[in-house]
CSV table of C-alpha atoms and ligand atoms in Angstrom, one decimal:
chain,number,residue,atom,x,y,z
A,92,UNK,CA,95.3,121.8,99.8
A,93,UNK,CA,95.5,118.1,100.8
A,94,UNK,CA,92.2,116.5,101.9
A,95,UNK,CA,91.3,113.2,103.4
A,96,UNK,CA,88.1,111.3,104.2
A,97,UNK,CA,87.4,110.1,107.8
A,98,UNK,CA,84.5,107.8,108.6
A,99,UNK,CA,83.4,107.4,112.2
A,100,UNK,CA,82.3,103.8,112.2
A,101,UNK,CA,79.1,102.3,113.8
A,102,UNK,CA,80.9,101.1,117.0
A,103,UNK,CA,82.1,104.6,117.7
A,104,UNK,CA,78.8,106.2,116.9
A,105,UNK,CA,76.9,103.7,119.1
A,106,UNK,CA,79.2,104.6,122.0
A,107,UNK,CA,78.8,108.4,121.5
A,108,UNK,CA,82.4,108.9,120.5
A,109,UNK,CA,81.9,111.0,117.4
A,110,UNK,CA,82.5,114.3,119.1
A,111,UNK,CA,85.6,113.0,120.9
A,112,UNK,CA,87.1,111.7,117.7
A,113,UNK,CA,86.4,114.8,115.7
A,114,UNK,CA,87.9,116.9,118.5
A,115,UNK,CA,91.1,114.9,118.4
A,116,UNK,CA,91.4,115.4,114.7
A,117,UNK,CA,90.7,119.2,114.9
A,118,UNK,CA,93.5,119.5,117.5
A,119,UNK,CA,96.0,118.2,114.9
A,120,UNK,CA,95.7,121.5,113.1
A,121,UNK,CA,93.5,120.1,110.4
A,122,UNK,CA,90.4,121.9,109.2
A,123,UNK,CA,87.0,120.2,109.1
A,124,UNK,CA,85.7,121.1,105.7
A,125,UNK,CA,82.7,118.7,105.3
A,126,UNK,CA,80.6,116.7,107.7
A,127,UNK,CA,77.5,114.5,107.5
A,128,UNK,CA,75.7,111.7,109.2
A,129,UNK,CA,74.4,109.0,107.0
A,130,UNK,CA,73.3,105.3,107.0
A,131,UNK,CA,75.3,103.9,104.0
A,132,UNK,CA,73.5,101.4,101.9
A,133,UNK,CA,75.2,98.2,100.8
A,134,UNK,CA,76.0,99.6,97.3
A,135,UNK,CA,77.9,102.6,98.8
A,136,UNK,CA,79.7,100.3,101.3
A,137,UNK,CA,80.8,98.0,98.4
A,138,UNK,CA,82.1,100.9,96.4
A,139,UNK,CA,84.0,102.4,99.3
A,140,UNK,CA,85.6,99.1,100.1
A,141,UNK,CA,86.0,97.8,96.5
A,142,UNK,CA,89.7,97.4,96.9
A,143,UNK,CA,89.1,94.7,99.4
A,144,UNK,CA,86.6,92.7,97.3
A,145,UNK,CA,88.7,89.6,97.2
A,146,UNK,CA,89.6,89.5,100.9
A,147,UNK,CA,87.9,86.9,103.1
A,148,UNK,CA,86.6,89.7,105.4
A,149,UNK,CA,85.0,91.7,102.6
A,150,UNK,CA,81.3,90.7,103.1
A,151,UNK,CA,81.6,91.2,106.8
A,152,UNK,CA,83.2,94.6,106.3
A,153,UNK,CA,80.5,95.7,103.9
A,154,UNK,CA,77.7,94.4,106.2
A,155,UNK,CA,79.3,96.2,109.2
A,156,UNK,CA,79.8,99.6,107.7
A,157,UNK,CA,76.2,99.5,106.3
A,158,UNK,CA,74.7,98.3,109.6
A,159,UNK,CA,74.1,101.6,111.3
A,160,UNK,CA,74.6,105.4,110.9
A,161,UNK,CA,78.1,106.7,110.5
A,162,UNK,CA,79.6,110.2,110.4
A,163,UNK,CA,81.6,111.1,107.3
A,164,UNK,CA,84.1,114.0,107.6
A,165,UNK,CA,86.6,115.6,105.3
A,166,UNK,CA,89.7,117.1,106.9
A,167,UNK,CA,92.0,119.5,105.1
A,168,UNK,CA,95.6,120.6,105.7
A,169,UNK,CA,99.2,120.0,104.8
A,170,UNK,CA,99.9,116.2,105.1
A,171,UNK,CA,96.3,115.5,106.2
A,172,UNK,CA,96.3,111.9,104.9
A,173,UNK,CA,99.4,110.9,106.8
A,174,UNK,CA,98.6,113.0,109.9
A,175,UNK,CA,95.2,111.2,110.3
A,176,UNK,CA,96.6,107.8,109.6
A,177,UNK,CA,99.0,108.3,112.4
A,178,UNK,CA,96.4,109.6,114.7
A,179,UNK,CA,94.1,106.5,113.9
A,180,UNK,CA,96.8,104.0,114.8
A,181,UNK,CA,97.2,100.4,113.5
A,182,UNK,CA,94.2,98.6,111.9
A,183,UNK,CA,94.0,96.1,114.7
A,184,UNK,CA,93.2,98.0,118.0
A,185,UNK,CA,95.1,95.3,119.9
A,186,UNK,CA,98.3,96.5,118.0
A,187,UNK,CA,97.5,100.2,118.0
A,188,UNK,CA,99.5,102.4,120.3
A,189,UNK,CA,97.8,104.0,123.3
A,190,UNK,CA,96.9,107.6,122.5
A,191,UNK,CA,95.8,106.7,119.0
A,192,UNK,CA,92.1,106.6,118.2
A,193,UNK,CA,92.0,102.9,117.6
A,194,UNK,CA,94.3,102.2,120.5
A,195,UNK,CA,92.0,104.0,122.9
A,196,UNK,CA,88.5,103.3,121.4
A,197,UNK,CA,88.7,100.4,119.0
A,198,UNK,CA,87.0,97.1,120.0
A,199,UNK,CA,88.3,94.6,117.4
A,200,UNK,CA,89.9,94.6,113.9
A,201,UNK,CA,86.4,95.0,112.4
A,202,UNK,CA,85.0,97.4,115.0
A,203,UNK,CA,88.0,99.7,114.9
A,204,UNK,CA,86.1,103.0,115.2
A,205,UNK,CA,87.5,104.9,112.2
A,206,UNK,CA,88.3,104.8,108.6
A,207,UNK,CA,90.9,107.2,107.1
A,208,UNK,CA,92.0,107.4,103.4
A,209,UNK,CA,95.4,105.8,102.8
A,210,UNK,CA,96.8,108.1,100.1
A,211,UNK,CA,95.9,111.4,98.4
A,212,UNK,CA,94.6,109.6,95.3
A,213,UNK,CA,92.4,107.3,97.4
A,214,UNK,CA,91.2,110.3,99.4
A,215,UNK,CA,90.0,112.2,96.3
A,216,UNK,CA,88.1,109.2,95.1
A,217,UNK,CA,86.6,108.4,98.5
A,218,UNK,CA,85.5,112.0,99.1
A,219,UNK,CA,83.6,112.0,95.8
A,220,UNK,CA,81.7,108.9,97.0
A,221,UNK,CA,80.4,110.6,100.1
A,222,UNK,CA,80.2,114.3,99.2
A,223,UNK,CA,79.2,116.5,96.3
A,224,UNK,CA,81.4,119.5,95.5
A,225,UNK,CA,78.9,122.0,97.1
A,226,UNK,CA,79.2,120.0,100.4
A,227,UNK,CA,82.9,120.9,100.8
A,228,UNK,CA,83.5,124.3,102.4
A,229,UNK,CA,86.3,126.7,102.5
A,230,UNK,CA,86.3,129.0,105.5
B,404,IDP,P1,92.8,100.4,107.4
B,404,IDP,O1,91.3,100.7,107.7
B,404,IDP,O2,93.7,100.5,108.5
B,404,IDP,O3,93.2,101.1,106.1
B,404,IDP,P2,92.5,98.0,105.6
B,404,IDP,O4,93.5,97.0,105.5
B,404,IDP,O5,92.3,99.0,104.5
B,404,IDP,O6,92.8,98.8,107.0
B,404,IDP,O7,91.1,97.3,105.9
B,404,IDP,C1,89.9,98.0,105.9
B,404,IDP,C2,89.1,97.6,107.1
B,404,IDP,O8,88.8,96.3,107.0
B,404,IDP,C3,89.8,97.8,108.4
B,404,IDP,O9,89.7,99.1,108.9
B,404,IDP,C4,89.1,96.8,109.2
B,404,IDP,O10,87.9,97.3,109.8
B,404,IDP,C5,88.7,95.7,108.3
B,404,IDP,N1,89.6,94.6,108.3
B,404,IDP,C6,90.9,94.5,107.9
B,404,IDP,N2,91.5,93.4,108.2
B,404,IDP,C7,90.5,92.6,108.7
B,404,IDP,C8,90.5,91.2,109.1
B,404,IDP,O11,91.5,90.5,109.1
B,404,IDP,N3,89.3,90.8,109.6
B,404,IDP,C9,88.2,91.6,109.7
B,404,IDP,N4,88.2,92.9,109.3
B,404,IDP,C10,89.3,93.4,108.8
B,405,MG,MG1,92.5,101.0,104.2
């Protein structure tokens, strides 16, 4: 079954939006199969965002995601990657539609409340960064 990684970013955690965001995703018919709160260190942040290492915003991005605790979740279901990307909305909250998570909660392109894997291959790699196999549940 298809799985995807969701990170609830510091801006959303700090505004007590973790429950609201998880509830929205559960309502899409996806199953929450892993969940943890953690404060990522810089090394984990760098690995997670390695694909962006040459972008001008890379250091800012790594500093931001490792600045405070986040919630990491794995959701499972048919088309989970695409379903969650749609529910998140565009990267820049100013361009994200109303009713999407970023459209409703995001503050700026950096502080955009959530991360979601962008393909099934990326999802598998990202899930391994945040969870060991015994932290993923079937129920
Ligand atoms: P995505 O999160 O929608 O997949 P990506 O292009 O993969 O967007 O970028 C990863 C993250 O980097 C974004 O969620 C956003 O927080 C941050 N980011 C993207 N573009 C910029 C930018 O131009 N300035 C600052 N941060 C950015
Ligand atoms: Mg991305």
